[in-house]
Amino acid sequence: MSAVVGGLTDAARGTATTPTPTPISRRKLTGYFLLLPALAWLAIFFAVPSVQLMATSLYDRSGSLEYGYEMTFAVGNYPAAWTAYATQFGRSFMYAGIATVLAIFLAYPLAYAIAFRAGRFKHLMLVLVIAPFFTSFLVRTLAWNSILADNGFVVGSLKTIGILPEDGRLLASSVAVVAGLTYNFLPFMVLPLYASLEKIDLRLVEAARDLYANGFTAFRKVTLPLSLPGLVAGTLLTFIPASGDYINSQLLGTPKQAMIGNVIDRNFLVILDYPMAAACSVTLMVAIVTMVLFYVRRSGAEELL
Amino acid sequence: MTRVGRWAADHAVLFVAGLVLLYMFLPVSFVVLMSFNDPVSRLSYEFQGFTWDNWRNMCAPAGLCSSLLTSIQIGLAATLGATVLGTLAAFALVRHRFRGRKATSVLIFLPMATPEVVMGSSLLALFAAGGLAGRLGFWSILIAHIMFCLSFVVVTVKARLAGLDSTLEQASMDLYASEWTTFWRVTMPLVFPGIMAAAMLSFSLSFDDFIITNFNHGNTITFPMFVWGAAQRGIPPQVNVVGSLMFLTALLLVLVSTGIGRRKQAA
């Protein structure tokens, strides 16, 4: 009852105070006003720090955090960083690349099954995909550490089957790090793939079958191209965080599996060589942006950006 | 193809999907199992005996519960900040036309495409340049968390707003509701699920963040920082209790919210 009254009085007030539509200029100002706080926050705490990171990468390395750094436009920090950490850069992109490809092969059947085969279990399966990822990232990665441990059942059974040699191990190897990366970023592949598979009009696949395409050809010519936006989005969402990650290599690998994230972390927080760390960080960012742009152009999915 | 062959081909994808789900659940099941473990020494991760002790004395390891509290405080504050700022921005982007939209979208998209190490380290570079490297703590973590949650809120709320049927708002205005009434009685209830989803996403992102926090935490210990520190010495089984609790809470929330959504759809 009161709702109706309130609505009526509001309506009356509305007609009284706004006889004409709001002027365009005021609406425009409202837009800026609504946007300002968020933009200011991102400008101050994202854009400015990025510029500061670039500046830091050009500081003179002979300075220190305690006594301050001198800005000498030391471009030489970059070649120094590349030569010192070439292996870690290469390893990061290799691990992230392998993990992304593995994630595609694991996520595609799962997303396909949820979109087309799950029937009334669709909702439940989606929940099952997301649910594990609410448990702490670190706790799950540590669980992998124990699962793959030398005396664990996985290593034990692999040895019994003979896949792993008697003195073989999984933990502290590249295999463990890549498996961890694949696992941690898998839902970022499944969800966008599912989203674009689900939108596909199945009559298109039927049409292909009617025109004598076999199941595989129909998939290759119809389903796969139509799921491309999801595939591209999933690839980016997996590859970008994976190449910067250092938790997996830290908890599942050894220094021999160190990625560029480990290097940046150590240089900033342990060695306290800020210019070197910043040069690595900027290089990582530039490399990723370049690869992403190239990839998006090649796959013809510009509208994603 | 024979009938058996066809059946196998038909169900192969389901079988593979099941295996992948199993892979995704393996660590979680392990965490739940280990939360009931009764370990002999701190360094052994084999299941040695069943006990309720870890659940009963969750706060036994020094610093665990205080780190949990810190994480919850930061999570709530970051969620509030990011949700308010992000929702306002989403409304501006969908409902208002102005110059610089393209640049704005890029600025909002970039934090999501930047690796966390880069974001964390650039914030540290900024704080250090401002002479604040020694005074990092709760406030710097909060600033960083609001920053990286913001973009996700904007995207989530924007999607909900863009999918909104604007004829409902026009109908409301036709029935002499003022803009303000229309906003609170029609627009807001329709957008609210999107805002709630964004808030839940923000909280889980903030609560779980390790990398960015690691660069900017000073002496403040959040739950992921506690786990990281404990990992060097041997993880107390109570950490698995917290992990299991998080999993159960999230599962419950998701099931309840989808349940409510479906009942509303049916009604």
CSV table of C-alpha atoms in Angstrom, one decimal, chain B residues 11-266:
chain,number,residue,atom,x,y,z
B,11,HIS,CA,29.9,-40.7,-24.9
B,12,ALA,CA,33.7,-40.2,-25.4
B,13,VAL,CA,33.4,-36.5,-24.9
B,14,LEU,CA,31.4,-37.0,-21.7
B,15,PHE,CA,34.0,-39.5,-20.5
B,16,VAL,CA,36.9,-37.0,-21.2
B,17,ALA,CA,34.9,-34.2,-19.5
B,18,GLY,CA,34.5,-36.4,-16.4
B,19,LEU,CA,38.2,-37.0,-16.3
B,20,VAL,CA,39.0,-33.3,-16.6
B,21,LEU,CA,36.5,-32.5,-13.7
B,22,LEU,CA,38.3,-35.2,-11.7
B,23,TYR,CA,41.6,-33.5,-12.3
B,24,MET,CA,40.1,-30.2,-11.2
B,25,PHE,CA,38.8,-31.8,-8.0
B,26,LEU,CA,41.8,-33.8,-7.0
B,27,PRO,CA,43.6,-31.0,-5.0
B,28,VAL,CA,40.3,-29.9,-3.4
B,29,SER,CA,39.5,-33.4,-2.2
B,30,PHE,CA,43.1,-33.7,-0.9
B,31,VAL,CA,42.7,-30.4,1.0
B,32,VAL,CA,39.4,-31.6,2.6
B,33,LEU,CA,41.0,-35.0,3.4
B,34,MET,CA,44.1,-33.5,5.0
B,35,SER,CA,42.0,-31.2,7.2
B,36,PHE,CA,41.1,-34.3,9.1
B,37,ASN,CA,44.7,-35.6,9.2
B,38,ASP,CA,46.4,-36.3,12.5
B,39,PRO,CA,50.0,-35.8,11.5
B,40,VAL,CA,52.9,-37.3,13.5
B,41,SER,CA,55.4,-34.5,12.5
B,42,ARG,CA,54.9,-31.1,10.9
B,43,LEU,CA,56.7,-32.2,7.8
B,44,SER,CA,54.7,-35.3,6.9
B,45,TYR,CA,51.9,-34.9,4.5
B,46,GLU,CA,50.6,-38.4,4.4
B,47,PHE,CA,47.3,-39.2,5.9
B,48,GLN,CA,48.1,-40.8,9.3
B,49,GLY,CA,44.9,-40.8,11.2
B,50,PHE,CA,41.4,-39.3,11.4
B,51,THR,CA,40.8,-36.5,13.9
B,52,TRP,CA,38.4,-33.6,14.5
B,53,ASP,CA,41.1,-31.7,16.4
B,54,ASN,CA,42.1,-29.4,13.5
B,55,TRP,CA,38.5,-28.3,13.0
B,56,ARG,CA,38.0,-27.8,16.8
B,57,ASN,CA,41.2,-25.9,17.3
B,58,MET,CA,41.3,-24.0,14.1
B,59,CYS,CA,43.1,-21.0,15.6
B,60,ALA,CA,45.8,-23.2,17.3
B,61,PRO,CA,48.7,-22.2,15.0
B,62,ALA,CA,50.0,-18.8,16.0
B,63,GLY,CA,48.9,-16.1,13.6
B,64,LEU,CA,46.5,-18.1,11.5
B,65,CYS,CA,43.3,-16.6,12.8
B,66,SER,CA,44.6,-13.0,13.0
B,67,SER,CA,45.8,-13.3,9.3
B,68,LEU,CA,42.3,-14.6,8.4
B,69,LEU,CA,40.7,-11.7,10.2
B,70,THR,CA,43.0,-9.2,8.3
B,71,SER,CA,42.1,-10.9,5.0
B,72,ILE,CA,38.4,-10.6,5.8
B,73,GLN,CA,38.7,-7.0,6.7
B,74,ILE,CA,40.7,-6.1,3.6
B,75,GLY,CA,38.4,-8.2,1.5
B,76,LEU,CA,35.2,-6.4,2.8
B,77,ALA,CA,36.7,-2.9,2.5
B,78,ALA,CA,38.1,-3.6,-1.0
B,79,THR,CA,34.8,-5.1,-2.1
B,80,LEU,CA,32.9,-2.1,-0.9
B,81,GLY,CA,35.3,0.4,-2.5
B,82,ALA,CA,35.6,-1.5,-5.8
B,83,THR,CA,31.9,-2.2,-6.1
B,84,VAL,CA,30.8,1.4,-5.5
B,85,LEU,CA,33.4,2.9,-7.8
B,86,GLY,CA,33.0,0.2,-10.4
B,87,THR,CA,29.2,0.3,-10.5
B,88,LEU,CA,29.2,4.1,-10.9
B,89,ALA,CA,31.7,3.8,-13.8
B,90,ALA,CA,29.6,1.0,-15.4
B,91,PHE,CA,26.5,3.2,-15.4
B,92,ALA,CA,28.5,6.1,-16.9
B,93,LEU,CA,29.9,3.8,-19.7
B,94,VAL,CA,26.5,2.2,-20.6
B,95,ARG,CA,24.1,5.2,-20.0
B,96,HIS,CA,26.1,8.3,-21.0
B,97,ARG,CA,27.8,9.4,-24.1
B,98,PHE,CA,31.0,11.5,-23.7
B,99,ARG,CA,34.3,12.1,-25.3
B,100,GLY,CA,37.2,9.8,-24.4
B,101,ARG,CA,35.1,6.6,-24.1
B,102,LYS,CA,37.7,4.6,-26.1
B,103,ALA,CA,40.6,5.7,-23.9
B,104,THR,CA,38.5,5.0,-20.8
B,105,SER,CA,37.7,1.5,-21.9
B,106,VAL,CA,41.4,0.8,-22.5
B,107,LEU,CA,42.3,2.1,-19.0
B,108,ILE,CA,39.7,-0.2,-17.5
B,109,PHE,CA,40.7,-3.2,-19.7
B,110,LEU,CA,44.5,-2.9,-19.1
B,111,PRO,CA,44.7,-4.0,-15.4
B,112,MET,CA,42.9,-7.3,-16.4
B,113,ALA,CA,45.5,-7.9,-19.1
B,114,THR,CA,48.5,-7.1,-17.0
B,115,PRO,CA,50.3,-9.9,-15.1
B,116,GLU,CA,50.1,-9.5,-11.4
B,117,VAL,CA,53.9,-9.3,-10.9
B,118,VAL,CA,54.0,-6.2,-13.1
B,119,MET,CA,51.1,-4.5,-11.3
B,120,GLY,CA,52.5,-5.4,-7.8
B,121,SER,CA,56.0,-4.3,-8.7
B,122,SER,CA,54.9,-1.0,-10.3
B,123,LEU,CA,52.9,-0.1,-7.2
B,124,LEU,CA,55.9,-0.9,-5.0
B,125,ALA,CA,58.0,1.3,-7.3
B,126,LEU,CA,55.5,4.1,-6.8
B,127,PHE,CA,55.4,3.8,-3.1
B,128,ALA,CA,59.2,3.5,-2.9
B,129,ALA,CA,59.6,6.6,-5.0
B,130,GLY,CA,57.3,8.4,-2.6
B,131,GLY,CA,59.5,7.3,0.3
B,132,LEU,CA,56.7,5.0,1.7
B,133,ALA,CA,58.6,1.7,1.3
B,134,GLY,CA,59.0,1.4,5.1
B,135,ARG,CA,55.4,2.2,5.9
B,136,LEU,CA,53.5,-0.3,3.8
B,137,GLY,CA,50.7,-2.2,5.4
B,138,PHE,CA,46.9,-2.4,5.6
B,139,TRP,CA,46.4,0.8,3.6
B,140,SER,CA,48.7,-0.1,0.7
B,141,ILE,CA,47.2,-3.6,0.4
B,142,LEU,CA,43.7,-2.0,0.3
B,143,ILE,CA,44.7,0.5,-2.4
B,144,ALA,CA,46.1,-2.3,-4.5
B,145,HIS,CA,43.1,-4.6,-4.0
B,146,ILE,CA,40.5,-1.9,-4.9
B,147,MET,CA,42.6,-1.2,-8.0
B,148,PHE,CA,42.7,-4.7,-9.4
B,149,CYS,CA,39.1,-5.5,-8.4
B,150,LEU,CA,37.7,-2.4,-10.0
B,151,SER,CA,38.0,-3.5,-13.6
B,152,PHE,CA,36.3,-6.8,-12.9
B,153,VAL,CA,33.4,-4.9,-11.3
B,154,VAL,CA,33.0,-2.6,-14.2
B,155,VAL,CA,33.0,-5.4,-16.7
B,156,THR,CA,30.5,-7.5,-14.7
B,157,VAL,CA,28.0,-4.7,-14.0
B,158,LYS,CA,28.4,-3.4,-17.5
B,159,ALA,CA,27.4,-6.7,-19.0
B,160,ARG,CA,24.3,-6.8,-16.8
B,161,LEU,CA,23.3,-3.2,-17.6
B,162,ALA,CA,23.8,-3.7,-21.4
B,163,GLY,CA,21.5,-6.7,-21.4
B,164,LEU,CA,18.8,-4.8,-19.6
B,165,ASP,CA,15.5,-4.4,-21.4
B,166,SER,CA,15.1,-0.6,-21.5
B,167,THR,CA,11.4,-0.8,-22.4
B,168,LEU,CA,10.8,-1.6,-18.7
B,169,GLU,CA,12.2,1.8,-17.8
B,170,GLN,CA,10.3,3.5,-20.5
B,171,ALA,CA,7.1,1.9,-19.3
B,172,SER,CA,7.9,3.1,-15.8
B,173,MET,CA,8.4,6.7,-17.0
B,174,ASP,CA,5.2,6.5,-19.1
B,175,LEU,CA,3.4,5.7,-15.9
B,176,TYR,CA,4.6,9.0,-14.5
B,177,ALA,CA,7.4,7.7,-12.3
B,178,SER,CA,10.2,10.2,-12.0
B,179,GLU,CA,13.7,9.4,-13.2
B,180,TRP,CA,14.7,8.8,-9.6
B,181,THR,CA,11.8,6.5,-8.8
B,182,THR,CA,12.4,4.6,-12.0
B,183,PHE,CA,16.0,4.2,-11.1
B,184,TRP,CA,15.4,2.8,-7.6
B,185,ARG,CA,12.2,0.8,-8.4
B,186,VAL,CA,13.1,-0.6,-11.8
B,187,THR,CA,16.7,-0.2,-12.9
B,188,MET,CA,18.3,-1.0,-9.5
B,189,PRO,CA,16.4,-4.2,-8.8
B,190,LEU,CA,17.2,-5.4,-12.3
B,191,VAL,CA,20.9,-4.6,-12.1
B,192,PHE,CA,21.3,-5.8,-8.5
B,193,PRO,CA,22.2,-9.4,-9.3
B,194,GLY,CA,25.1,-8.1,-11.4
B,195,ILE,CA,26.3,-5.9,-8.6
B,196,MET,CA,26.1,-8.8,-6.2
B,197,ALA,CA,28.0,-11.0,-8.6
B,198,ALA,CA,30.7,-8.3,-9.0
B,199,ALA,CA,30.9,-7.9,-5.2
B,200,MET,CA,31.4,-11.7,-4.7
B,201,LEU,CA,34.0,-11.8,-7.4
B,202,SER,CA,35.8,-8.9,-5.8
B,203,PHE,CA,35.8,-10.5,-2.4
B,204,SER,CA,37.2,-13.7,-3.7
B,205,LEU,CA,39.9,-12.0,-5.8
B,206,SER,CA,41.0,-9.9,-2.8
B,207,PHE,CA,40.8,-12.7,-0.3
B,208,ASP,CA,42.9,-15.0,-2.5
B,209,ASP,CA,45.5,-12.5,-3.8
B,210,PHE,CA,49.0,-13.4,-3.1
B,211,ILE,CA,51.3,-11.8,-5.7
B,212,ILE,CA,50.3,-8.2,-5.6
B,213,THR,CA,49.9,-8.3,-1.8
B,214,ASN,CA,53.4,-9.8,-1.5
B,215,PHE,CA,54.9,-6.7,-3.0
B,216,ASN,CA,52.9,-4.2,-0.9
B,217,HIS,CA,52.2,-5.8,2.5
B,218,GLY,CA,54.9,-4.4,4.7
B,219,ASN,CA,54.4,-6.2,8.0
B,220,THR,CA,50.7,-6.9,7.6
B,221,ILE,CA,50.0,-10.6,7.2
B,222,THR,CA,47.0,-11.7,5.2
B,223,PHE,CA,45.9,-15.3,5.0
B,224,PRO,CA,47.8,-16.1,1.7
B,225,MET,CA,50.9,-14.4,3.2
B,226,PHE,CA,50.5,-16.6,6.3
B,227,VAL,CA,50.2,-19.8,4.1
B,228,TRP,CA,53.3,-18.7,2.1
B,229,GLY,CA,55.3,-18.2,5.3
B,230,ALA,CA,54.1,-21.5,6.8
B,231,ALA,CA,55.0,-23.3,3.6
B,232,GLN,CA,58.7,-22.8,4.3
B,233,ARG,CA,58.4,-24.6,7.6
B,234,GLY,CA,55.6,-27.1,7.1
B,235,ILE,CA,51.9,-26.4,6.7
B,236,PRO,CA,49.8,-26.9,9.8
B,237,PRO,CA,46.7,-29.0,9.0
B,238,GLN,CA,44.5,-26.1,10.1
B,239,VAL,CA,45.4,-24.4,6.9
B,240,ASN,CA,43.5,-27.2,5.1
B,241,VAL,CA,40.5,-26.6,7.5
B,242,VAL,CA,40.4,-23.0,6.3
B,243,GLY,CA,40.7,-24.1,2.7
B,244,SER,CA,37.8,-26.6,3.1
B,245,LEU,CA,35.7,-24.0,4.9
B,246,MET,CA,36.2,-21.6,2.0
B,247,PHE,CA,35.3,-24.3,-0.5
B,248,LEU,CA,32.1,-25.2,1.4
B,249,THR,CA,31.1,-21.6,1.8
B,250,ALA,CA,31.5,-20.8,-1.8
B,251,LEU,CA,29.7,-23.9,-2.9
B,252,LEU,CA,26.8,-23.1,-0.6
B,253,LEU,CA,26.6,-19.5,-1.8
B,254,VAL,CA,26.7,-20.5,-5.5
B,255,LEU,CA,24.1,-23.2,-5.0
B,256,VAL,CA,21.8,-21.0,-3.0
B,257,SER,CA,22.1,-18.1,-5.5
B,258,THR,CA,21.5,-20.2,-8.6
B,259,GLY,CA,18.6,-21.9,-6.7
B,260,ILE,CA,17.0,-18.5,-6.0
B,261,GLY,CA,17.6,-17.3,-9.6
B,262,ARG,CA,15.9,-20.4,-11.0
B,263,ARG,CA,12.9,-20.1,-8.7
B,264,LYS,CA,12.5,-16.5,-9.7
B,265,GLN,CA,12.7,-17.5,-13.4
B,266,ALA,CA,10.1,-20.1,-12.8
